[in-house]
């Protein structure tokens, strides 16, 4: 079966660094995505990894290890507006790269 | 402005009364998808479309229909809604060239009583 696991909730302090982990078991792999979703709003794209290693984009970085079925999203210099849910999603096969399987999301609370 | 537009945003309906949720994108994207989002279950794909007249089932297609007669529109049809279809629905689109970035609509909160 297809499975994506992420922690349900995390709490961090403004200005700190937080790492949100995601592990996956899928029939194939054609990329891993991270999305941010504020309460009541649509998900917005944060990052994409298809090769092993770290992708950095401003305060956000995403890491992938395909051999371990593991990714993390690193948020630096946390701001109050970073309080949101973070969704990990995997595209499971080369034949259907438009198909996405999402994890249940990690709700991040940033405290002053 | 590039966007994906869903209508309606909120809908309360009764069991068995057919309804359609519309989705339109103005980015000339080939790929479009419908998802439902339920607490603790995350986003689950209902149907997707690779292009006009090309659609396929996602993970939870039962009770839903879609059509893709035009590139910009991808309506979701519930022929006979049931209470277990109460959910938050999202439409998304992406380009075949940069499919990795999916743009989501604002969401439709559907309640079936």
Short mmCIF file of C-alpha atoms in Angstrom, two decimals:
data_model
loop_
_atom_site.label_atom_id
_atom_site.label_comp_id
_atom_site.label_asym_id
_atom_site.label_seq_id
_atom_site.Cartn_x
_atom_site.Cartn_y
_atom_site.Cartn_z
CA UNK A 1 0.00 0.00 0.00
CA UNK A 2 0.86 3.66 -0.10
CA UNK A 3 1.64 5.38 3.18
CA UNK A 4 2.93 8.78 4.20
CA UNK A 5 3.59 9.60 7.85
CA UNK A 6 4.16 12.92 9.52
CA UNK A 7 3.75 14.10 13.11
CA UNK A 8 0.30 15.43 13.90
CA UNK A 9 1.33 18.53 15.81
CA UNK A 10 4.46 20.49 16.70
CA UNK A 11 5.10 23.61 18.73
CA UNK A 12 8.02 26.00 18.39
CA UNK A 13 9.08 29.44 19.50
CA UNK A 14 9.25 32.55 17.35
CA UNK A 15 12.76 33.02 15.97
CA UNK A 16 13.71 29.38 16.43
CA UNK A 17 14.26 26.57 13.92
CA UNK A 18 11.86 23.64 13.48
CA UNK A 19 12.19 20.43 11.48
CA UNK A 20 9.08 18.59 10.26
CA UNK A 21 9.73 15.01 9.25
CA UNK A 22 7.96 12.90 6.65
CA UNK A 23 8.44 9.22 5.89
CA UNK A 24 6.85 7.48 2.94
CA UNK A 25 6.28 4.04 1.51
CA UNK A 26 4.94 4.14 -2.03
CA UNK A 27 4.84 1.84 -5.04
CA UNK A 28 7.14 4.19 -6.91
CA UNK A 29 8.63 7.62 -6.58
CA UNK A 30 8.55 10.63 -8.85
CA UNK A 31 9.06 13.46 -6.42
CA UNK A 32 8.12 14.74 -2.98
CA UNK A 33 6.32 18.00 -2.31
CA UNK A 34 5.75 20.20 0.69
CA UNK A 35 2.72 22.46 0.92
CA UNK A 36 1.68 25.02 3.53
CA UNK A 37 -1.96 25.38 4.48
CA UNK A 38 -3.31 28.05 6.80
CA UNK A 39 -6.55 27.25 8.56
CA UNK A 40 -9.52 27.54 6.23
CA UNK A 41 -7.35 28.29 3.21
CA UNK A 42 -6.03 26.44 0.18
CA UNK A 43 -2.65 24.68 0.26
CA UNK A 44 0.21 26.62 -1.30
CA UNK A 45 3.34 25.07 -2.79
CA UNK A 46 6.56 25.32 -0.80
CA UNK A 47 9.11 22.94 -2.27
CA UNK A 48 9.81 19.95 -4.48
CA UNK A 49 12.53 17.28 -4.20
CA UNK A 50 13.16 14.52 -6.68
CA UNK A 51 16.89 13.93 -6.09
CA UNK A 52 18.62 13.27 -2.78
CA UNK A 53 19.85 16.28 -0.92
CA UNK A 54 18.83 19.66 0.35
CA UNK A 55 16.84 22.30 -1.52
CA UNK A 56 16.96 25.75 0.02
CA UNK A 57 14.47 28.52 -0.61
CA UNK A 58 14.82 31.47 1.71
CA UNK A 59 13.84 30.53 5.27
CA UNK A 60 12.56 27.16 4.11
CA UNK A 61 14.65 24.12 3.16
CA UNK A 62 13.61 20.62 2.23
CA UNK A 63 15.70 17.46 2.35
CA UNK A 64 15.19 14.10 0.67
CA UNK A 65 16.71 10.66 1.12
CA UNK A 66 15.13 8.26 -1.38
CA UNK A 67 16.91 5.20 0.01
CA UNK A 68 15.39 5.87 3.43
CA UNK A 69 12.01 7.05 2.21
CA UNK A 70 12.50 10.17 4.27
CA UNK A 71 12.17 13.90 3.92
CA UNK A 72 12.12 16.88 6.21
CA UNK A 73 11.08 20.49 5.95
CA UNK A 74 13.26 22.93 7.86
CA UNK A 75 11.87 26.30 8.82
CA UNK A 76 14.34 28.90 10.11
CA UNK A 77 13.77 32.19 11.92
CA UNK A 78 10.23 31.22 12.70
CA UNK A 79 7.58 33.88 12.47
CA UNK A 80 4.07 33.90 13.92
CA UNK A 81 2.65 33.71 10.40
CA UNK A 82 4.35 30.31 9.99
CA UNK A 83 1.65 28.81 12.23
CA UNK A 84 -0.08 26.54 9.74
CA UNK A 85 -0.36 22.94 8.64
CA UNK A 86 2.46 21.51 6.54
CA UNK A 87 1.55 18.79 4.08
CA UNK A 88 3.97 16.24 2.70
CA UNK A 89 2.93 14.70 -0.63
CA UNK A 90 4.50 12.10 -2.90
CA UNK A 91 4.03 11.48 -6.60
CA UNK A 92 4.20 7.69 -6.63
CA UNK A 93 5.05 6.77 -10.18
CA UNK A 94 6.61 7.97 -13.40
CA UNK A 95 3.52 6.93 -15.33
CA UNK A 96 1.17 9.17 -13.43
CA UNK A 97 3.23 12.07 -12.24
CA UNK A 98 0.08 14.15 -11.83
CA UNK A 99 -1.13 11.79 -9.10
CA UNK A 100 -0.31 12.95 -5.59
CA UNK A 101 -0.64 11.13 -2.27
CA UNK A 102 -0.76 13.40 0.76
CA UNK A 103 0.13 12.80 4.37
CA UNK A 104 -2.33 13.93 7.03
CA UNK A 105 -0.35 17.10 7.65
CA UNK A 106 1.59 18.52 10.60
CA UNK A 107 -0.02 21.39 12.46
CA UNK A 108 2.69 23.81 13.59
CA UNK A 109 2.02 26.32 16.33
CA UNK A 110 4.53 29.15 16.70
CA UNK A 111 4.50 30.81 20.11
CA UNK A 112 5.91 34.23 21.01
CA UNK B 1 -4.15 37.19 -11.99
CA UNK B 2 -3.40 33.46 -12.21
CA UNK B 3 -5.97 31.56 -10.25
CA UNK B 4 -8.16 28.53 -9.76
CA UNK B 5 -11.76 29.44 -9.00
CA UNK B 6 -14.24 27.13 -7.33
CA UNK B 7 -17.93 27.71 -6.82
CA UNK B 8 -19.73 27.64 -4.54
CA UNK B 9 -17.52 28.23 -1.49
CA UNK B 10 -20.12 26.85 0.88
CA UNK B 11 -23.02 24.52 0.19
CA UNK B 12 -25.55 22.75 2.37
CA UNK B 13 -27.71 20.22 0.57
CA UNK B 14 -29.94 17.24 1.26
CA UNK B 15 -29.23 13.58 0.63
CA UNK B 16 -29.89 12.54 -2.95
CA UNK B 17 -30.11 15.98 -4.54
CA UNK B 18 -27.68 16.17 -7.45
CA UNK B 19 -25.12 18.95 -7.28
CA UNK B 20 -22.17 20.28 -9.24
CA UNK B 21 -19.12 22.10 -7.93
CA UNK B 22 -17.43 24.10 -10.64
CA UNK B 23 -13.70 24.64 -11.07
CA UNK B 24 -12.07 26.94 -13.57
CA UNK B 25 -8.42 27.89 -14.12
CA UNK B 26 -7.00 30.68 -16.26
CA UNK B 27 -3.41 29.41 -16.58
CA UNK B 28 -3.91 27.08 -19.56
CA UNK B 29 -2.86 24.15 -17.39
CA UNK B 30 -3.17 20.61 -18.71
CA UNK B 31 -3.53 18.84 -15.37
CA UNK B 32 -6.47 19.28 -13.05
CA UNK B 33 -7.50 17.34 -9.96
CA UNK B 34 -10.16 17.16 -7.29
CA UNK B 35 -9.37 16.41 -3.65
CA UNK B 36 -11.38 16.07 -0.50
CA UNK B 37 -9.94 16.96 2.88
CA UNK B 38 -11.19 15.38 6.09
CA UNK B 39 -9.81 15.74 9.63
CA UNK B 40 -7.07 13.22 10.31
CA UNK B 41 -7.10 11.91 6.74
CA UNK B 42 -5.43 14.70 4.86
CA UNK B 43 -6.07 15.43 1.21
CA UNK B 44 -7.30 12.49 -0.85
CA UNK B 45 -7.48 12.58 -4.60
CA UNK B 46 -10.92 11.92 -6.09
CA UNK B 47 -10.35 12.29 -9.84
CA UNK B 48 -7.75 13.83 -12.07
CA UNK B 49 -7.49 14.88 -15.68
CA UNK B 50 -4.43 15.02 -17.89
CA UNK B 51 -6.12 17.03 -20.62
CA UNK B 52 -9.41 17.61 -22.41
CA UNK B 53 -11.52 14.44 -22.49
CA UNK B 54 -8.87 12.52 -20.49
CA UNK B 55 -9.83 11.71 -16.90
CA UNK B 56 -8.99 8.97 -14.42
CA UNK B 57 -9.89 7.85 -10.94
CA UNK B 58 -7.93 8.87 -7.89
CA UNK B 59 -8.03 7.14 -4.54
CA UNK B 60 -11.63 7.86 -3.53
CA UNK B 61 -13.76 8.16 -6.71
CA UNK B 62 -16.92 6.40 -5.47
CA UNK B 63 -19.97 8.64 -5.59
CA UNK B 64 -18.36 11.27 -7.82
CA UNK B 65 -18.20 12.07 -11.51
CA UNK B 66 -16.11 14.55 -13.48
CA UNK B 67 -15.88 15.83 -17.01
CA UNK B 68 -13.28 17.78 -18.94
CA UNK B 69 -14.88 19.20 -22.05
CA UNK B 70 -12.80 22.35 -22.03
CA UNK B 71 -9.26 22.83 -20.87
CA UNK B 72 -10.11 25.49 -18.31
CA UNK B 73 -13.06 23.76 -16.59
CA UNK B 74 -13.22 20.62 -14.49
CA UNK B 75 -16.55 20.29 -12.68
CA UNK B 76 -17.16 17.76 -9.90
CA UNK B 77 -20.58 16.13 -9.95
CA UNK B 78 -22.30 14.37 -7.07
CA UNK B 79 -25.24 12.52 -8.63
CA UNK B 80 -26.77 11.43 -5.33
CA UNK B 81 -24.93 13.02 -2.40
CA UNK B 82 -24.79 11.22 0.92
CA UNK B 83 -23.76 12.47 4.39
CA UNK B 84 -20.37 10.74 4.13
CA UNK B 85 -19.54 13.15 1.32
CA UNK B 86 -19.64 16.04 3.75
CA UNK B 87 -16.14 17.42 3.41
CA UNK B 88 -13.90 20.24 2.26
CA UNK B 89 -13.20 19.96 -1.46
CA UNK B 90 -10.27 21.43 -3.39
CA UNK B 91 -9.66 21.70 -7.07
CA UNK B 92 -6.06 22.02 -8.28
CA UNK B 93 -4.32 22.59 -11.59
CA UNK B 94 -0.75 22.37 -12.82
CA UNK B 95 1.14 22.64 -16.06
CA UNK B 96 2.70 19.60 -17.74
CA UNK B 97 5.89 21.59 -18.01
CA UNK B 98 6.03 22.55 -14.36
CA UNK B 99 3.51 20.07 -12.97
CA UNK B 100 5.35 20.05 -9.72
CA UNK B 101 3.64 23.22 -8.59
CA UNK B 102 -0.07 22.63 -8.16
CA UNK B 103 -2.30 25.67 -7.73
CA UNK B 104 -5.31 25.10 -5.51
CA UNK B 105 -8.71 26.73 -5.54
CA UNK B 106 -10.14 28.34 -2.39
CA UNK B 107 -12.07 25.25 -1.41
CA UNK B 108 -15.75 24.29 -1.20
CA UNK B 109 -17.17 23.29 2.14
CA UNK B 110 -20.01 20.86 1.45
CA UNK B 111 -22.48 19.63 4.05
CA UNK B 112 -24.95 16.88 3.13
CA UNK B 113 -27.79 16.43 5.59
#
